[in-house]
Amino acid sequence: MRRFILSLALLSMLTSLGSCGKQSAPPPEQVAEEINLRIAWWGSDFRNNATIQVIHMYEQQHPHVKIEYDYSAFNEYWKKLAPSAAGNVLPDIIQMDISYLSQYGSLDLLQDLRPYIQSGLIDTSNISGSNLAGGKLGEQLYGFNLGINALYSVYDPEVLKAQGIKPPGPDWNWEDFEQIGVTLKEQGEGIYLGTYLTPEQFFAYYLRQNTASLFSSDGKALGYNDDRLFIEYFGRMQRLMQDKLVYGPDIWTLDINKPDQDPFYKGQALFGWGYSNQFISTVKSYGKPLAIATMPGPNQDRGLFLKPGMFFSISKSSKQKEEAAKFIDFFINNLEANKVLKGERGVPVSSAIKEQMKPFIEPELAQVFEYIEWVEQNSSPMDPPDPVGSSEVTGVLRELYDLLMFSQITPEKAAEQFRHRAEDILSHNK
């Protein structure tokens, strides 16, 4: 009997231990499904390296995500993207420019980003509506603004000093600009006033100064009726070229995008031009301190505008839209990522990130921040996104600009041809 009781006790103990063992066993770990994203952008060496570094940061924090990337120069980028668009196999995340947003959006190739903002996947609590508006087509948000920039002039104070020329103030104008050229010509040292003023960008600025625009608001025609504006602007450019003060024929055949062949980088031109987000890479390539000046006036408050540096768009064909949205949120709202990116795509759109970055920024980026703050007080709302067909119109304008620079056509004849050919292209939007 005693042996039977002991056997029952031992059996009870073993059962109890077995039960305890089952309760303490940890649940099986849930392994996140591996996600592959593809991203493409255009840019300089600095942008490429910084973006790759941020991609690696994201992968380290999200081990289940692997990101393939591809980058190119601007013109090559769009040529490479076109076949993917035609085959509806675009990368998950596409760096998008304002000049292509209408084209890709109207072809239903881009995903509306509003649901990912509404769900909180992309945090916009510190981003103003105006900073988001540039990526809209109608009510749809097809591009997420990666940074704010503005047209600017850039110069080396030492080069101006050597020519006996005072740095331009905020009230300088186109007549002052041309008068500096007269001074250079009198000195006869072969110094250029400036290098390439991209015709579509800077003519559009001149039109805005005169209460006009390059395209009509509905995208069906040019936005100015008086060809006098075309003749004034390009007449000045032609005169300066003929005096070998702006991008003369003797350097026309060189690859002006390479610093070792650009007169500005060799100290042979007073001014460079572009958008403020290019300042960091320009200083890096130049190798010495540079300074920012505003664009020539008058009416800079009408001509200047805050422009989205560029956008990230999510392709409609992406199978990983939510993860793509999370990456965009990281790119915009992560301080460490933005310390790496250094505002090269524009001043951060998040007011919180912008303030958090200030203790860490270099003097060059501090200049950009200061300039953008000035433009915020001296600018007007930007024009609507360029319409479908704008790239063809740009091609026509650049073709005529080449002829003007070589004195193969008069400004009057070029104005007439541009209006006829541009409005023929835009008429298809009707």
mmCIF file of C-alpha atoms in Angstrom, residues 72-300:
data_model
loop_
_atom_site.group_PDB
_atom_site.id
_atom_site.type_symbol
_atom_site.label_atom_id
_atom_site.label_comp_id
_atom_site.label_asym_id
_atom_site.label_seq_id
_atom_site.Cartn_x
_atom_site.Cartn_y
_atom_site.Cartn_z
ATOM 1 C CA SER A 72 22.232 58.617 -63.033
ATOM 2 C CA ALA A 73 22.850 62.107 -64.341
ATOM 3 C CA PHE A 74 19.635 64.091 -64.934
ATOM 4 C CA ASN A 75 19.186 63.561 -68.686
ATOM 5 C CA GLU A 76 20.261 59.910 -68.564
ATOM 6 C CA TYR A 77 17.886 59.293 -65.650
ATOM 7 C CA TRP A 78 14.764 60.180 -67.626
ATOM 8 C CA LYS A 79 15.936 58.199 -70.647
ATOM 9 C CA LYS A 80 16.401 55.123 -68.430
ATOM 10 C CA LEU A 81 13.075 55.659 -66.680
ATOM 11 C CA ALA A 82 10.999 55.915 -69.871
ATOM 12 C CA PRO A 83 11.112 52.177 -70.817
ATOM 13 C CA SER A 84 10.205 51.212 -67.232
ATOM 14 C CA ALA A 85 7.258 53.587 -67.397
ATOM 15 C CA ALA A 86 6.173 52.133 -70.735
ATOM 16 C CA GLY A 87 6.348 48.610 -69.292
ATOM 17 C CA ASN A 88 4.690 49.668 -66.017
ATOM 18 C CA VAL A 89 7.648 48.325 -64.031
ATOM 19 C CA LEU A 90 8.916 51.525 -62.411
ATOM 20 C CA PRO A 91 10.997 51.360 -59.225
ATOM 21 C CA ASP A 92 8.989 51.493 -56.005
ATOM 22 C CA ILE A 93 10.347 54.953 -55.176
ATOM 23 C CA ILE A 94 11.167 57.434 -57.927
ATOM 24 C CA GLN A 95 12.881 60.763 -57.509
ATOM 25 C CA MET A 96 10.573 63.105 -59.413
ATOM 26 C CA ASP A 97 11.079 66.590 -60.850
ATOM 27 C CA ILE A 98 8.396 69.261 -61.112
ATOM 28 C CA SER A 99 8.821 69.317 -64.892
ATOM 29 C CA TYR A 100 7.831 65.620 -65.182
ATOM 30 C CA LEU A 101 5.212 65.379 -62.423
ATOM 31 C CA SER A 102 2.249 66.203 -64.684
ATOM 32 C CA GLN A 103 3.412 63.784 -67.355
ATOM 33 C CA TYR A 104 3.848 60.791 -65.042
ATOM 34 C CA GLY A 105 0.838 61.670 -62.908
ATOM 35 C CA SER A 106 -1.526 62.080 -65.856
ATOM 36 C CA LEU A 107 -0.496 58.660 -67.188
ATOM 37 C CA ASP A 108 -1.640 57.049 -63.907
ATOM 38 C CA LEU A 109 1.902 55.881 -63.116
ATOM 39 C CA LEU A 110 2.110 57.445 -59.651
ATOM 40 C CA GLN A 111 0.382 56.591 -56.384
ATOM 41 C CA ASP A 112 -1.622 59.201 -54.477
ATOM 42 C CA LEU A 113 0.288 59.659 -51.206
ATOM 43 C CA ARG A 114 -2.555 61.112 -49.130
ATOM 44 C CA PRO A 115 -3.661 57.741 -47.639
ATOM 45 C CA TYR A 116 -0.162 57.190 -46.197
ATOM 46 C CA ILE A 117 -0.250 60.635 -44.586
ATOM 47 C CA GLN A 118 -3.734 60.014 -43.195
ATOM 48 C CA SER A 119 -2.668 56.650 -41.748
ATOM 49 C CA GLY A 120 0.433 58.184 -40.135
ATOM 50 C CA LEU A 121 2.961 56.182 -42.155
ATOM 51 C CA ILE A 122 4.318 59.535 -43.358
ATOM 52 C CA ASP A 123 4.328 62.058 -40.517
ATOM 53 C CA THR A 124 3.516 65.584 -41.725
ATOM 54 C CA SER A 125 2.767 67.140 -38.327
ATOM 55 C CA ASN A 126 5.734 69.522 -38.726
ATOM 56 C CA ILE A 127 5.284 70.175 -42.459
ATOM 57 C CA SER A 128 3.167 73.065 -43.727
ATOM 58 C CA GLY A 129 0.493 72.642 -46.351
ATOM 59 C CA SER A 130 2.342 75.020 -48.655
ATOM 60 C CA ASN A 131 5.425 72.792 -48.513
ATOM 61 C CA LEU A 132 3.312 69.832 -49.607
ATOM 62 C CA ALA A 133 1.275 71.648 -52.244
ATOM 63 C CA GLY A 134 3.979 71.594 -54.930
ATOM 64 C CA GLY A 135 3.534 67.835 -55.350
ATOM 65 C CA LYS A 136 -0.180 68.029 -56.011
ATOM 66 C CA LEU A 137 -2.028 67.534 -59.269
ATOM 67 C CA GLY A 138 -5.602 68.524 -58.553
ATOM 68 C CA GLU A 139 -6.400 66.919 -55.218
ATOM 69 C CA GLN A 140 -3.948 64.023 -55.578
ATOM 70 C CA LEU A 141 -0.514 64.234 -53.949
ATOM 71 C CA TYR A 142 1.791 62.491 -56.412
ATOM 72 C CA GLY A 143 5.109 63.817 -55.168
ATOM 73 C CA PHE A 144 6.419 64.275 -51.629
ATOM 74 C CA ASN A 145 8.578 67.380 -51.320
ATOM 75 C CA LEU A 146 12.137 66.516 -50.215
ATOM 76 C CA GLY A 147 13.348 70.047 -49.597
ATOM 77 C CA ILE A 148 12.854 73.726 -50.361
ATOM 78 C CA ASN A 149 15.140 75.757 -52.601
ATOM 79 C CA ALA A 150 15.158 78.917 -54.699
ATOM 80 C CA LEU A 151 16.978 80.388 -57.682
ATOM 81 C CA TYR A 152 20.237 82.029 -56.673
ATOM 82 C CA SER A 153 23.494 83.546 -57.827
ATOM 83 C CA VAL A 154 26.806 82.269 -56.483
ATOM 84 C CA TYR A 155 30.198 83.985 -56.533
ATOM 85 C CA ASP A 156 33.716 83.917 -55.141
ATOM 86 C CA PRO A 157 34.267 87.139 -53.151
ATOM 87 C CA GLU A 158 37.991 86.997 -53.917
ATOM 88 C CA VAL A 159 37.391 86.888 -57.687
ATOM 89 C CA LEU A 160 35.086 89.923 -57.498
ATOM 90 C CA LYS A 161 37.607 91.757 -55.337
ATOM 91 C CA ALA A 162 40.398 91.061 -57.827
ATOM 92 C CA GLN A 163 38.266 92.707 -60.548
ATOM 93 C CA GLY A 164 37.455 95.711 -58.367
ATOM 94 C CA ILE A 165 33.744 94.812 -58.278
ATOM 95 C CA LYS A 166 31.582 95.056 -55.162
ATOM 96 C CA PRO A 167 29.451 92.022 -54.266
ATOM 97 C CA PRO A 168 25.832 92.489 -55.357
ATOM 98 C CA GLY A 169 23.337 93.562 -52.717
ATOM 99 C CA PRO A 170 19.712 92.476 -52.429
ATOM 100 C CA ASP A 171 18.614 95.476 -54.520
ATOM 101 C CA TRP A 172 20.762 94.847 -57.630
ATOM 102 C CA ASN A 173 18.974 94.491 -60.979
ATOM 103 C CA TRP A 174 19.485 93.345 -64.573
ATOM 104 C CA GLU A 175 20.875 96.732 -65.582
ATOM 105 C CA ASP A 176 23.487 96.482 -62.798
ATOM 106 C CA PHE A 177 24.293 92.975 -64.025
ATOM 107 C CA GLU A 178 24.869 94.221 -67.570
ATOM 108 C CA GLN A 179 26.903 97.222 -66.314
ATOM 109 C CA ILE A 180 29.286 94.854 -64.499
ATOM 110 C CA GLY A 181 29.815 93.264 -67.907
ATOM 111 C CA VAL A 182 30.689 96.657 -69.376
ATOM 112 C CA THR A 183 33.305 97.110 -66.632
ATOM 113 C CA LEU A 184 34.808 93.696 -67.379
ATOM 114 C CA LYS A 185 34.954 94.455 -71.093
ATOM 115 C CA GLU A 186 36.739 97.766 -70.439
ATOM 116 C CA GLN A 187 39.327 95.976 -68.330
ATOM 117 C CA GLY A 188 39.921 93.584 -71.222
ATOM 118 C CA GLU A 189 41.105 90.634 -69.137
ATOM 119 C CA GLY A 190 38.854 88.006 -70.745
ATOM 120 C CA ILE A 191 36.803 87.370 -67.604
ATOM 121 C CA TYR A 192 33.260 86.146 -68.134
ATOM 122 C CA LEU A 193 30.360 87.822 -66.376
ATOM 123 C CA GLY A 194 28.719 84.460 -65.850
ATOM 124 C CA THR A 195 28.230 81.010 -67.280
ATOM 125 C CA TYR A 196 25.149 79.169 -68.481
ATOM 126 C CA LEU A 197 21.763 80.630 -67.543
ATOM 127 C CA THR A 198 19.427 77.728 -68.326
ATOM 128 C CA PRO A 199 16.895 79.417 -70.641
ATOM 129 C CA GLU A 200 13.686 77.838 -69.390
ATOM 130 C CA GLN A 201 14.498 78.522 -65.717
ATOM 131 C CA PHE A 202 15.761 82.079 -65.958
ATOM 132 C CA PHE A 203 13.389 83.269 -68.671
ATOM 133 C CA ALA A 204 10.556 81.970 -66.487
ATOM 134 C CA TYR A 205 11.996 84.027 -63.603
ATOM 135 C CA TYR A 206 12.101 87.133 -65.835
ATOM 136 C CA LEU A 207 8.487 86.551 -66.875
ATOM 137 C CA ARG A 208 7.404 86.299 -63.233
ATOM 138 C CA GLN A 209 9.188 89.586 -62.524
ATOM 139 C CA ASN A 210 6.878 91.082 -65.140
ATOM 140 C CA THR A 211 3.664 89.513 -63.793
ATOM 141 C CA ALA A 212 3.605 86.771 -66.415
ATOM 142 C CA SER A 213 4.543 83.094 -66.599
ATOM 143 C CA LEU A 214 6.029 80.632 -69.058
ATOM 144 C CA PHE A 215 2.842 78.528 -69.211
ATOM 145 C CA SER A 216 -0.811 79.447 -68.798
ATOM 146 C CA SER A 217 -2.518 78.186 -65.647
ATOM 147 C CA ASP A 218 -4.421 75.527 -67.608
ATOM 148 C CA GLY A 219 -1.297 74.389 -69.491
ATOM 149 C CA LYS A 220 -2.895 74.931 -72.901
ATOM 150 C CA ALA A 221 -0.780 77.901 -74.038
ATOM 151 C CA LEU A 222 2.120 80.144 -73.149
ATOM 152 C CA GLY A 223 1.522 82.312 -70.096
ATOM 153 C CA TYR A 224 2.515 85.633 -71.632
ATOM 154 C CA ASN A 225 0.997 87.536 -74.547
ATOM 155 C CA ASP A 226 3.646 90.181 -75.148
ATOM 156 C CA ASP A 227 6.691 88.912 -77.064
ATOM 157 C CA ARG A 228 8.505 92.060 -75.971
ATOM 158 C CA LEU A 229 9.429 90.173 -72.790
ATOM 159 C CA PHE A 230 11.104 87.406 -74.823
ATOM 160 C CA ILE A 231 12.933 89.990 -76.951
ATOM 161 C CA GLU A 232 14.134 91.951 -73.895
ATOM 162 C CA TYR A 233 15.458 88.961 -72.009
ATOM 163 C CA PHE A 234 17.112 87.069 -74.843
ATOM 164 C CA GLY A 235 18.273 90.286 -76.499
ATOM 165 C CA ARG A 236 20.311 91.006 -73.370
ATOM 166 C CA MET A 237 21.702 87.480 -73.308
ATOM 167 C CA GLN A 238 22.679 87.738 -76.978
ATOM 168 C CA ARG A 239 24.461 91.073 -76.424
ATOM 169 C CA LEU A 240 26.417 89.654 -73.505
ATOM 170 C CA MET A 241 27.378 86.597 -75.536
ATOM 171 C CA GLN A 242 28.514 88.733 -78.463
ATOM 172 C CA ASP A 243 30.765 90.616 -76.036
ATOM 173 C CA LYS A 244 32.065 87.245 -74.781
ATOM 174 C CA LEU A 245 30.730 87.951 -71.305
ATOM 175 C CA VAL A 246 28.242 85.080 -70.996
ATOM 176 C CA TYR A 247 29.041 81.557 -72.163
ATOM 177 C CA GLY A 248 30.725 82.547 -75.428
ATOM 178 C CA PRO A 249 31.192 80.264 -78.469
ATOM 179 C CA ASP A 250 34.847 79.660 -77.600
ATOM 180 C CA ILE A 251 33.786 77.499 -74.625
ATOM 181 C CA TRP A 252 30.528 76.234 -76.123
ATOM 182 C CA THR A 253 31.950 72.896 -77.239
ATOM 183 C CA LEU A 254 33.340 72.055 -73.801
ATOM 184 C CA ASP A 255 31.510 69.940 -71.241
ATOM 185 C CA ILE A 256 30.410 72.819 -69.047
ATOM 186 C CA ASN A 257 29.124 70.428 -66.372
ATOM 187 C CA LYS A 258 32.669 69.348 -65.526
ATOM 188 C CA PRO A 259 34.308 71.712 -63.023
ATOM 189 C CA ASP A 260 37.725 71.523 -64.710
ATOM 190 C CA GLN A 261 36.132 72.905 -67.915
ATOM 191 C CA ASP A 262 33.708 75.452 -66.433
ATOM 192 C CA PRO A 263 35.148 79.007 -66.365
ATOM 193 C CA PHE A 264 33.449 79.692 -63.016
ATOM 194 C CA TYR A 265 35.365 76.894 -61.292
ATOM 195 C CA LYS A 266 38.598 78.173 -62.808
ATOM 196 C CA GLY A 267 38.039 81.696 -61.474
ATOM 197 C CA GLN A 268 37.362 83.009 -64.990
ATOM 198 C CA ALA A 269 33.689 83.922 -64.503
ATOM 199 C CA LEU A 270 32.168 86.108 -61.813
ATOM 200 C CA PHE A 271 28.844 84.344 -61.300
ATOM 201 C CA GLY A 272 27.352 80.902 -61.358
ATOM 202 C CA TRP A 273 23.613 80.208 -61.340
ATOM 203 C CA GLY A 274 21.188 77.596 -60.235
ATOM 204 C CA TYR A 275 19.101 76.530 -57.262
ATOM 205 C CA SER A 276 20.204 76.945 -53.670
ATOM 206 C CA ASN A 277 20.304 73.203 -52.963
ATOM 207 C CA GLN A 278 23.282 73.011 -55.379
ATOM 208 C CA PHE A 279 25.393 75.303 -53.197
ATOM 209 C CA ILE A 280 26.883 72.543 -51.013
ATOM 210 C CA SER A 281 28.152 70.453 -53.942
ATOM 211 C CA THR A 282 29.300 73.617 -55.768
ATOM 212 C CA VAL A 283 31.471 74.679 -52.818
ATOM 213 C CA LYS A 284 32.801 71.139 -52.523
ATOM 214 C CA SER A 285 33.795 71.098 -56.204
ATOM 215 C CA TYR A 286 35.151 74.656 -56.100
ATOM 216 C CA GLY A 287 37.404 73.963 -53.119
ATOM 217 C CA LYS A 288 37.178 77.464 -51.605
ATOM 218 C CA PRO A 289 34.514 79.508 -49.774
ATOM 219 C CA LEU A 290 31.747 80.937 -51.934
ATOM 220 C CA ALA A 291 28.900 83.364 -51.261
ATOM 221 C CA ILE A 292 25.228 83.475 -52.240
ATOM 222 C CA ALA A 293 23.505 86.450 -53.863
ATOM 223 C CA THR A 294 19.907 86.795 -54.863
ATOM 224 C CA MET A 295 18.815 86.952 -58.487
ATOM 225 C CA PRO A 296 18.878 90.363 -60.190
ATOM 226 C CA GLY A 297 15.805 92.552 -59.732
ATOM 227 C CA PRO A 298 13.648 94.480 -59.992
ATOM 228 C CA ASN A 299 10.565 92.864 -58.469
ATOM 229 C CA GLN A 300 12.404 89.921 -56.934
#
